[in-house]
XYZ file of C-alpha atoms in Angstrom:
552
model
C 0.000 0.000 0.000
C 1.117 3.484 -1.100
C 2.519 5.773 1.629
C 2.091 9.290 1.901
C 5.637 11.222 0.949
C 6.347 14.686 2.622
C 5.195 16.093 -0.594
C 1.857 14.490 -0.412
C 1.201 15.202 3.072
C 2.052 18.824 2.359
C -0.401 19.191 -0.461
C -3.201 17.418 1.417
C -2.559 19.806 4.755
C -2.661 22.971 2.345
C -5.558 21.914 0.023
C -7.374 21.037 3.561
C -6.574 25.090 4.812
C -7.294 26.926 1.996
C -10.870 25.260 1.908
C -11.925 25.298 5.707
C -10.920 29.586 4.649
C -13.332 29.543 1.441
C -15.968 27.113 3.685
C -15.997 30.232 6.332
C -16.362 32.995 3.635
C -19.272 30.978 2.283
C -20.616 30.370 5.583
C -20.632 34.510 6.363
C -22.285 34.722 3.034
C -19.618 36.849 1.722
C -19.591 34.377 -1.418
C -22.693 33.233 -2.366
C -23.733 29.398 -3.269
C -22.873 29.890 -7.343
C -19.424 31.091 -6.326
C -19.039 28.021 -3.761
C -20.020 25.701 -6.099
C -16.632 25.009 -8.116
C -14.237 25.840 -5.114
C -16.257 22.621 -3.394
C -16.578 20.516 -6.284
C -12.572 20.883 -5.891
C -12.753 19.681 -2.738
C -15.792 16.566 -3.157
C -18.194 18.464 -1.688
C -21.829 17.981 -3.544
C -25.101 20.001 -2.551
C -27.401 16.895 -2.374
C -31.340 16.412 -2.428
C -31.518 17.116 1.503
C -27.814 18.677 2.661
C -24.597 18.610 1.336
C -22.471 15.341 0.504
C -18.568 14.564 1.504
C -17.130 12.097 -1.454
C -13.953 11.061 -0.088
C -11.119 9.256 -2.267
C -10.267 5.500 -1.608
C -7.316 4.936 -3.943
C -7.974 1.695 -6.378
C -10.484 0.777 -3.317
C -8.189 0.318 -0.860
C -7.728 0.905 2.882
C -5.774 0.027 5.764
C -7.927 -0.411 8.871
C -6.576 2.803 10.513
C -8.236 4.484 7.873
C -11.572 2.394 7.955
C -11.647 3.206 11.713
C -11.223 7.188 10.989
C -14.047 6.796 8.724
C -15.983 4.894 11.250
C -14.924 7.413 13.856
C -16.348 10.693 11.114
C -19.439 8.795 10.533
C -20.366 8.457 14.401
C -19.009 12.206 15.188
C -20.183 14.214 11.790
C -22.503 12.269 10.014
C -25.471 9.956 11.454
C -23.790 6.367 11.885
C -22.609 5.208 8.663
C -20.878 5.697 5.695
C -22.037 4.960 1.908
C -19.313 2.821 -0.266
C -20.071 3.672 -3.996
C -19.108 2.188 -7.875
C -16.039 4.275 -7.549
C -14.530 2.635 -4.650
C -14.921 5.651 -2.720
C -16.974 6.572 0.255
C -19.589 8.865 0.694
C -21.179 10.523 3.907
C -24.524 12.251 3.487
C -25.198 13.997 6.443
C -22.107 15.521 7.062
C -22.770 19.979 7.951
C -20.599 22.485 6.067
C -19.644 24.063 8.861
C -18.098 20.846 9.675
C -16.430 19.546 6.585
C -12.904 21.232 6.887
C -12.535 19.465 10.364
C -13.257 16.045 8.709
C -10.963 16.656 5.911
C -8.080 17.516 8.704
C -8.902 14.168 10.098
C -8.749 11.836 6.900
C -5.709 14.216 5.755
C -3.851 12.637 9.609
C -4.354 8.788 7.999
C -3.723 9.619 4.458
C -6.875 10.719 2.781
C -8.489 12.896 0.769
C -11.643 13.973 -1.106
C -9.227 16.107 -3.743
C -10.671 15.068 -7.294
C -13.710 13.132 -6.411
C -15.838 15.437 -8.551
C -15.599 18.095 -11.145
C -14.307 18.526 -14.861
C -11.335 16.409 -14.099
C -9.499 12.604 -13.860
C -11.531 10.917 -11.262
C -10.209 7.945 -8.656
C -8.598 5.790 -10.497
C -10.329 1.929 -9.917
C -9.343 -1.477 -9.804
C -9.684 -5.240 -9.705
C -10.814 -5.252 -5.932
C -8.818 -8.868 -5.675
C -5.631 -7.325 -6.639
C -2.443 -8.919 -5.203
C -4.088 -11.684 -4.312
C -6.241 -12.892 -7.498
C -4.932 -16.136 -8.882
C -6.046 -15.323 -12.346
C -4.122 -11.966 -12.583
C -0.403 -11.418 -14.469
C 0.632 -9.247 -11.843
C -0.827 -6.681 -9.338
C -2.202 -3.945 -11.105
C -2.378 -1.209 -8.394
C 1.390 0.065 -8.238
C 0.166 1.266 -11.632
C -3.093 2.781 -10.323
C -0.894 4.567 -7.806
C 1.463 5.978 -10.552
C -1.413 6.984 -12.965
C -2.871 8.894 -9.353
C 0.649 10.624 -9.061
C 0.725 11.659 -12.755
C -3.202 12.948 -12.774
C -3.489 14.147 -9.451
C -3.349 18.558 -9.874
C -2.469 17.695 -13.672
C -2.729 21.506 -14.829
C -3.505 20.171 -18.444
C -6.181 18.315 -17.442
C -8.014 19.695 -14.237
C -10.716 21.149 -16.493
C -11.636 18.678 -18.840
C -14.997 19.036 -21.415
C -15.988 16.400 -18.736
C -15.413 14.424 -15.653
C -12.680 11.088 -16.510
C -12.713 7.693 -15.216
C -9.566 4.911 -15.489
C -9.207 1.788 -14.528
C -7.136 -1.099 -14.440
C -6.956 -4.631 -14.565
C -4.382 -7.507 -15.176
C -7.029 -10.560 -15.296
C -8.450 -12.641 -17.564
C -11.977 -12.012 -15.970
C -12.814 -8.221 -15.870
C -13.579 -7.499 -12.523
C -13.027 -3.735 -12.774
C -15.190 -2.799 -15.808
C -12.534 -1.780 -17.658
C -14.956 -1.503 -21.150
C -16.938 1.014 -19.555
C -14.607 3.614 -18.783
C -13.084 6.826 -20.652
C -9.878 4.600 -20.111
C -9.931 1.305 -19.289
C -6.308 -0.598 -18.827
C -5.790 -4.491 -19.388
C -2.248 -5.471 -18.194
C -0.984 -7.698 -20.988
C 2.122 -9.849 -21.142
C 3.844 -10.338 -24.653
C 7.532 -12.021 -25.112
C 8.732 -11.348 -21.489
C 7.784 -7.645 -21.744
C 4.891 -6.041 -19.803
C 2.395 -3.817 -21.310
C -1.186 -2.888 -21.705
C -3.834 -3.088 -23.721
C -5.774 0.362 -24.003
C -9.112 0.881 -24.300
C -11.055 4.104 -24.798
C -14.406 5.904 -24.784
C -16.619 3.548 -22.443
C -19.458 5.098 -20.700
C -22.735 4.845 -19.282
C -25.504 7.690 -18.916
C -27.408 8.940 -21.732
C -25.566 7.451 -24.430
C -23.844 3.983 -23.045
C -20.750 2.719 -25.276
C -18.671 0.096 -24.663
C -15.126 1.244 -25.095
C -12.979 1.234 -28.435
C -9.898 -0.497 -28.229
C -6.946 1.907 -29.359
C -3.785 -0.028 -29.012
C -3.151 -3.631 -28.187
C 0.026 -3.016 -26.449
C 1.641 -0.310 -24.896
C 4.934 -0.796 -22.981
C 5.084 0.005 -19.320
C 7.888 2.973 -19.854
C 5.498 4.172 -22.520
C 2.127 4.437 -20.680
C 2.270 7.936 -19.015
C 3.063 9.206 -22.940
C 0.259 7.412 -24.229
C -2.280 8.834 -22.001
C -1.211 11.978 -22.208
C -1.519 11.727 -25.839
C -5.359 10.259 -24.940
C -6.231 13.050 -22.710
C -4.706 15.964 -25.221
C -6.581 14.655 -28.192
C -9.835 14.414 -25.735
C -8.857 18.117 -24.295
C -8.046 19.368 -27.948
C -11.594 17.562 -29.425
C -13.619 17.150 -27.204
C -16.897 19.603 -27.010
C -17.511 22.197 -24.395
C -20.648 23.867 -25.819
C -23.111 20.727 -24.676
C -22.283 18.847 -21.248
C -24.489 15.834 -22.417
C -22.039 15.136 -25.380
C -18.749 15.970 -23.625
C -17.735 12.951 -22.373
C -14.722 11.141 -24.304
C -17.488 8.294 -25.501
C -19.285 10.814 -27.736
C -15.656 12.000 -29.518
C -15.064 8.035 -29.867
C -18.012 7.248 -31.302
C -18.559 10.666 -33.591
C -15.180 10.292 -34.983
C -15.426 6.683 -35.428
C -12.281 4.210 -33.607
C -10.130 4.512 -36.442
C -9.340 7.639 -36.902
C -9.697 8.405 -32.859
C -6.705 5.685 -33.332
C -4.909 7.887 -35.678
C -5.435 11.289 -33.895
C -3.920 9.794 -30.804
C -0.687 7.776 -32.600
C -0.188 11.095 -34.531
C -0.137 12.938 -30.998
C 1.989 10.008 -29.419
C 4.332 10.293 -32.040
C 4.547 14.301 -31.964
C 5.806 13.828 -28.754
C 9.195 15.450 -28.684
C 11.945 14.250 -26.001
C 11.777 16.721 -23.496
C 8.541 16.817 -22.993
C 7.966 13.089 -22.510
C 7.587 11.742 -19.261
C 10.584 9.988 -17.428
C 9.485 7.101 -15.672
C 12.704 5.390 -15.532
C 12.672 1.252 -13.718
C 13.976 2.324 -10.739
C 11.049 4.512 -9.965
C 8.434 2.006 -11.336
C 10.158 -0.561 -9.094
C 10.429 1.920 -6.143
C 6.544 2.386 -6.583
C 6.073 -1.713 -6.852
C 8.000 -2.654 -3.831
C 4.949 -0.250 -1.789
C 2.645 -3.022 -3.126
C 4.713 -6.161 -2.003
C 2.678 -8.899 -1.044
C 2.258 -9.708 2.806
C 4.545 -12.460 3.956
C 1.637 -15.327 4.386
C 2.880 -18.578 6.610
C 2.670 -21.784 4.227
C -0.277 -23.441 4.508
C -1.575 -26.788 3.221
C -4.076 -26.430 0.123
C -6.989 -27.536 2.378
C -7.828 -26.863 6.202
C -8.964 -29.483 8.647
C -10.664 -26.615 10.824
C -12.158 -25.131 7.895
C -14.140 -28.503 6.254
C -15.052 -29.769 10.116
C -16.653 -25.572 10.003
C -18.423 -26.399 7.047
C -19.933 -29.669 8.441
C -20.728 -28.352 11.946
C -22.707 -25.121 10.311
C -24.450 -24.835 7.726
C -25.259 -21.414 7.155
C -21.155 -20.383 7.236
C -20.952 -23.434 4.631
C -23.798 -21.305 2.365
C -22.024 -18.714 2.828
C -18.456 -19.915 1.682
C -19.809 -21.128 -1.367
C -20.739 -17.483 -2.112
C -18.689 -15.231 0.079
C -15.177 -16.720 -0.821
C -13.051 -16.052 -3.819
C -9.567 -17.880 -4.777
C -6.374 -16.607 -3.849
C -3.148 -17.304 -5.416
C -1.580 -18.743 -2.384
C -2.450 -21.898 -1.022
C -4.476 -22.003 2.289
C -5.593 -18.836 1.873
C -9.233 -16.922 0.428
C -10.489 -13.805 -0.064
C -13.381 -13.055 1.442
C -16.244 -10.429 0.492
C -18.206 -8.952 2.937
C -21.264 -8.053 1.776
C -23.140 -4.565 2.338
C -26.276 -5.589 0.778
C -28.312 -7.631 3.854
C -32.070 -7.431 3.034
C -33.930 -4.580 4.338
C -30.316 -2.139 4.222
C -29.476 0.071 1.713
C -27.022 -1.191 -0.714
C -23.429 -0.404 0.013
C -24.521 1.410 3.777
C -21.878 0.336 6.708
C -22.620 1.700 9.968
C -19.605 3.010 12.360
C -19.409 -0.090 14.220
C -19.432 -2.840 11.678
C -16.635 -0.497 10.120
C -14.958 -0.896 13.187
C -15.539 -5.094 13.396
C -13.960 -4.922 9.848
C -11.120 -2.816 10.809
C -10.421 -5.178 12.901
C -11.095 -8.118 10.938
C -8.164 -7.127 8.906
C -6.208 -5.804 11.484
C -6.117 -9.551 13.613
C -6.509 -12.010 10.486
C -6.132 -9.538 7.092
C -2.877 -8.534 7.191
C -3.880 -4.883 7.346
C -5.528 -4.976 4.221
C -9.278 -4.075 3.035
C -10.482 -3.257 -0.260
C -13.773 -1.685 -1.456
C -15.691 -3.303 -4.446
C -17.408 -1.134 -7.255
C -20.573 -3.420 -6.836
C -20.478 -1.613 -2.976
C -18.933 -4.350 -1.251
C -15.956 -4.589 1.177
C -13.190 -7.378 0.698
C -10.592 -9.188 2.948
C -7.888 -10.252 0.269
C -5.742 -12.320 2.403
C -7.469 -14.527 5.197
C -6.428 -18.191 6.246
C -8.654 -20.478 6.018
C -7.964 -21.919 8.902
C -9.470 -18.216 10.444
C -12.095 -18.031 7.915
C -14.974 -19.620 10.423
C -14.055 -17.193 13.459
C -14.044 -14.505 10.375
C -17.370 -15.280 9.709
C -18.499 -15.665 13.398
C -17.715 -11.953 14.054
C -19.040 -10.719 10.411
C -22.454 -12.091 11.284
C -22.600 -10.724 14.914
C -22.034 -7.615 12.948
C -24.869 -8.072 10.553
C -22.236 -8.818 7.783
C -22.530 -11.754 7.100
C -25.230 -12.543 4.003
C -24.488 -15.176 1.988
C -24.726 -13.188 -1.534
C -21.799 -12.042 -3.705
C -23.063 -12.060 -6.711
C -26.843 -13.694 -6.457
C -29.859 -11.706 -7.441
C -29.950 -10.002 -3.679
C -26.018 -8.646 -4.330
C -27.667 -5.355 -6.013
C -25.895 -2.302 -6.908
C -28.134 0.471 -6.340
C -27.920 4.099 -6.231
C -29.107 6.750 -3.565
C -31.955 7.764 -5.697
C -34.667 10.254 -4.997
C -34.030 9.563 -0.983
C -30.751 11.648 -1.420
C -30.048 12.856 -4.983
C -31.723 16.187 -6.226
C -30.667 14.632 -10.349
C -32.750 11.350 -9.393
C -36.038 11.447 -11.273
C -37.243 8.191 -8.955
C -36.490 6.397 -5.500
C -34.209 3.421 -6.287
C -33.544 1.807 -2.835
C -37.155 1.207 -1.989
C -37.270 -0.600 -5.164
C -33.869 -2.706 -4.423
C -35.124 -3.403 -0.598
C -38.289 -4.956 -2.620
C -36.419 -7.231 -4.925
C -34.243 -8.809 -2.042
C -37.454 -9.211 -0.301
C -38.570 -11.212 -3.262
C -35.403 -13.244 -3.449
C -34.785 -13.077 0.512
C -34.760 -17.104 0.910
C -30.948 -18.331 0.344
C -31.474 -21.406 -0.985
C -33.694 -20.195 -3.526
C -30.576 -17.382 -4.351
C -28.109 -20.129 -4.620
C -30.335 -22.092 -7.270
C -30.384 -18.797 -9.253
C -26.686 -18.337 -9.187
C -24.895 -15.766 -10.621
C -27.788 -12.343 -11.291
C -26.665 -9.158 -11.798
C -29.319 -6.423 -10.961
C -28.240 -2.613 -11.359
C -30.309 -0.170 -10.378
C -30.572 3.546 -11.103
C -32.467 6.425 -9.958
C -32.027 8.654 -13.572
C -30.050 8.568 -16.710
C -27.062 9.602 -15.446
C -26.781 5.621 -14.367
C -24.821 5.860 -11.163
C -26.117 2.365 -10.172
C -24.255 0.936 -13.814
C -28.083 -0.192 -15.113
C -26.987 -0.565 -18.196
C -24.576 -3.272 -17.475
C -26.936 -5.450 -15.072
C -27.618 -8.667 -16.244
C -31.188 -6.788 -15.845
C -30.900 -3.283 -15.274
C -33.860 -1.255 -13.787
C -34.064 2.835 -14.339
C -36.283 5.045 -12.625
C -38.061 7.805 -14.928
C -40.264 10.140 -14.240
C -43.803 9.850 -16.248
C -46.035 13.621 -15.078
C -45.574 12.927 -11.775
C -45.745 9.336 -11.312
C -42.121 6.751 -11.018
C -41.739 4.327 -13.371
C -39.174 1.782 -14.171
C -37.572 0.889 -17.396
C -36.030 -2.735 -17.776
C -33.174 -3.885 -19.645
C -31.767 -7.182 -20.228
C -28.600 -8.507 -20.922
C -25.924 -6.241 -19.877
C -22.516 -6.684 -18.438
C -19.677 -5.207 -17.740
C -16.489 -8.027 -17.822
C -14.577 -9.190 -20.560
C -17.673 -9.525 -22.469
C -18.993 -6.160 -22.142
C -22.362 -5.428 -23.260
C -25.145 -2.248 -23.218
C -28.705 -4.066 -21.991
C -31.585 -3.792 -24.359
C -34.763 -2.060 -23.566
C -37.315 -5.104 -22.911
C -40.200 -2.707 -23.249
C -42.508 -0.087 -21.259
C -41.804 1.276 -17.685
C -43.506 -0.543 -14.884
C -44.859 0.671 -11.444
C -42.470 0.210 -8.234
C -45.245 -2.503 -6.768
C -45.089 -4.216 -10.102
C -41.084 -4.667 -10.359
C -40.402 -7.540 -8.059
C -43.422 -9.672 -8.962
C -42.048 -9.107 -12.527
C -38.631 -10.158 -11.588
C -40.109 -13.749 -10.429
C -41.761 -14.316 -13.644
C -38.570 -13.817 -15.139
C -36.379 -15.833 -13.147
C -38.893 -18.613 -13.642
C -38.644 -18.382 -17.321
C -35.089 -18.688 -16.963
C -35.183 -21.480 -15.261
C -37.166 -23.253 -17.649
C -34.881 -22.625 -19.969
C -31.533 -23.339 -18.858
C -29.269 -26.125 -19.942
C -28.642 -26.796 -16.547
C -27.725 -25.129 -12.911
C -24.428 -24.426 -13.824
C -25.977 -22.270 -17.373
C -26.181 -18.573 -15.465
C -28.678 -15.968 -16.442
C -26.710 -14.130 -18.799
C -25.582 -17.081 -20.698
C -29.324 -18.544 -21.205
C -30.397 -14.858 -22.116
C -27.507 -14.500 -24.879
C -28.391 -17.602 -26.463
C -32.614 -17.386 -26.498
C -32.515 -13.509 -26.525
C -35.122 -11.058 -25.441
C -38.479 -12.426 -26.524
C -38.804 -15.383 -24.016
C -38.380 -13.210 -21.377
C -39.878 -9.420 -22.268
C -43.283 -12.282 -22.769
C -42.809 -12.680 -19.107
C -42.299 -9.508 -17.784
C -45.412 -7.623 -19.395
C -47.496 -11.050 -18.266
C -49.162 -9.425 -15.709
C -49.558 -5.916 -17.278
């Protein structure tokens, strides 16, 4: 994990002063909120449905548990009990008064963190595979490269007002699990004759206009990256329009110029490049910022644990929830474990101050001092023995943290809709709550396996509905909240926008249409091991849009 330099800490302590001095002016009311607005975007601060919002930064997702217990400690002293992980591998509080916000950025800025470049006209928090460093399918750990592209875009003066906000993110497995495909960037680490490299691909997106992303180049050399995306970002910054914010992003140049010759513009502006003003990224720095990201020294194990199959035996509810909950690491005797933020009747991604605490010290006694934050709201333990995986479990459920779901239809990522956000055209949690209620039974989750649901409370698609298995959107029809299905998204390897299945449907009439559908899939599968999305891709819409407007 990357630790703060005296540079770093310096910036942060500044960047921390000079707002709690603009937060006072605007407090006196000698600016007024218009004025504010841009000098707190700077700083993650959102004016939300209710009060104002505190994004804070979580660096490729993750945390060490002093920081998860300063965030436990600002949700019980500034905010009302709990914290709200998000898509972007960030936290969010919602409750948390102006006057206050330059004290809680003085806290985070004591363990390392920020909220500098969590919103506004610039390159966002750069994501990750939320397994990384421990994955057994990846090449190698992808985050020492997260924290170099954070050092190179963090105050980038040639790109801290972009047409539009900028996501990146990077993986180095097989299996997507960071979404690269629907990003403005998205990185796949790529090994090709000894050399490492990446493939890069660009112009992903969701909101009004979902693409998947174009890829640009199939391999760019590690010593070359920083070049290449500043050759990215100045053809974006050079193209891309500023006269309407709804075709701004990167996705619209992409698409309107078509990938080819978005290809050429950025090789010709790669090429261009003249020596002095590339970027020098020699080894020894690349390997300076690697050796931050060594892996912790795990005691050998055996393959299997003793303690761990007699757990499974004696209990059967931690045996559910291994089959679920665990993920395989690259070392033997060892899993990663999720911990799910999505127990029915909570909303999705919520973690109170306390069961931040139980997980701070989940990692802290068993984890190595390491926790990561999913972008489908979950929290992760990459590195737990399985011979400590039942007394893991033990304490998660005391906690309430314990459901059995990563991944089944109750695993939901939903957004704050109309409960928090003043852009929301409809409620989305309400609707979420409803669904798990509908799916609540375990056993019935387990024979569904793998069911991606996304919902979101407008267009802008903060809850990634277009790349749920079924995605569900909240619109606004005079007055009245509707909700607009889609079917077959996803966003791994084998990205895909979701297709419209037809007309919006009442809030009351979502779940009950959810059942019909699962049924139909069920009837049609090849077998219990044939998921959703794979019986959906090869029947297509019309078996199941028949089943969703049944009861119309």
């Amino acid at each position: 994990m990357y630790r703060y330099d005296e540079f770093d800490a310096q910036i942060v302590r500044d960047r921390v002063e000079q707002f709690r001095g603009q937060v006072a002016r605007r407090l006196s009311g000698e600016i007024k909120e218009d004025e504010f607005k841009p000098l707190r975007l700077q700083n993650g601060v959102y004016l939300q449905l209710h009060a104002y919002m505190l994004r804070i930064a979580v660096p490729y997702g993750q945390l060490s548990p002093r920081q998860m217990r300063r965030l436990a400690k600002i949700a019980r002293n500034y905010d009302r009990g709990y914290g709200h992980f998000t898509t972007r591998q960030n936290i969010q509080f919602n409750w948390v008064a102006l006057k206050d916000i330059p004290d809680v950025l003085a806290e985070l800025a004591e363990v390392e963190m920020h909220a500098i470049q969590t919103s506004g006209n610039c390159i966002r928090n750069t994501t990750s595979d939320h397994y990384a460093g421990a994955a057994k399918d990846e090449i190698m750990d992808p985050r020492p490269w997260c924290e170099i592209i954070r050092q190179w875009s963090t105050f980038h003066p040639e790109f801290a007002f972009l047409p539009r906000k900028f996501k990146i993110a990077v993986t180095a497995a097989e299996h997507d699990r960071a979404a690269i495909r629907v990003h403005d960037i998205g990185l796949h680490m790529r090994e090709r004759d000894g050399e490492v490299g990446f493939e890069v691909h660009v112009g992903g997106g969701q909101g009004r206009t979902p693409h998947i992303a174009a890829k640009v180049s199939e391999f760019v050399p590690e010593s070359q990256l920083l070049d290449y995306l500043e050759a990215i970002m100045r053809v974006y910054n050079r193209f891309g329009r500023r006269d309407n914010k709804y075709k701004a992003r990167i996705k619209i140049l992409v698409s309107e110029t078509g990938d080819e010759e978005f290809r050429k513009l950025v090789e010709e502006e790669f090429a261009a490049q003249r020596d002095h003003e590339k970027i020098d990224l020699p080894q020894a720095e690349i390997d300076r910022i690697n050796a931050y990201f060594t892996p912790p020294a795990l005691p050998p194990k055996p393959a299997t644990s003793e303690a761990f199959e007699k757990a499974k035996v004696a209990d059967a509810g931690f045996a559910r929830w291994t089959r679920a909950n665990l993920h395989p690491h690259k070392v033997d005797g060892y899993s990663s474990v999720t911990v799910s933020l999505k127990p029915i009747g909570v909303a999705a991604g919520d973690a109170t101050d306390s069961q931040m605490m139980v997980v701070a010290h989940l990692a802290e006694t068993y984890g190595h001092d390491d926790i990561r934050v999913t972008h489908a709201q979950n929290l992760v333990l990459p590195h737990i023995a399985l011979d400590d995986v039942y007394e893991v479990y033990r304490e998660l459920d005391a906690a309430g943290l314990a459901t059995p779901n990563e991944g089944l239809i109750s695993d939901m990522i939903v957004c704050p809709g109309l409960d928090y956000c003043n852009l929301a055209n409809a409620r989305s949690i309400p609707v979420g709550m409803a669904i798990q209620e509908a799916f609540s039974d375990p056993d019935d989750q387990a024979d569904i396996g793998k069911f991606h649901i996304n919902i979101s409370g407008c267009i802008n698609a903060c809850g990634h509905h277009h790349v749920g298995h079924v995605g569900i959107l909240g619109v606004d029809r005079k007055g009245e909240e509707y909700y607009q299905i889609t079917l077959g998204g996803r966003a791994d390897e084998k990205a895909a926008i979701g297709q419209i299945a037809g007309p919006g449907l009442k809030a009351e009439d979502v779940p009950s249409a959810l059942k019909r559908l699962v049924d139909r899939y069920r009837e049609l599968r090849t077998s219990k091991d044939e998921t959703f999305i794979e019986t959906f891709e090869r029947e297509g819409m019309e078996p199941f849009k028949e089943v969703i407007y049944a009861g119309a």
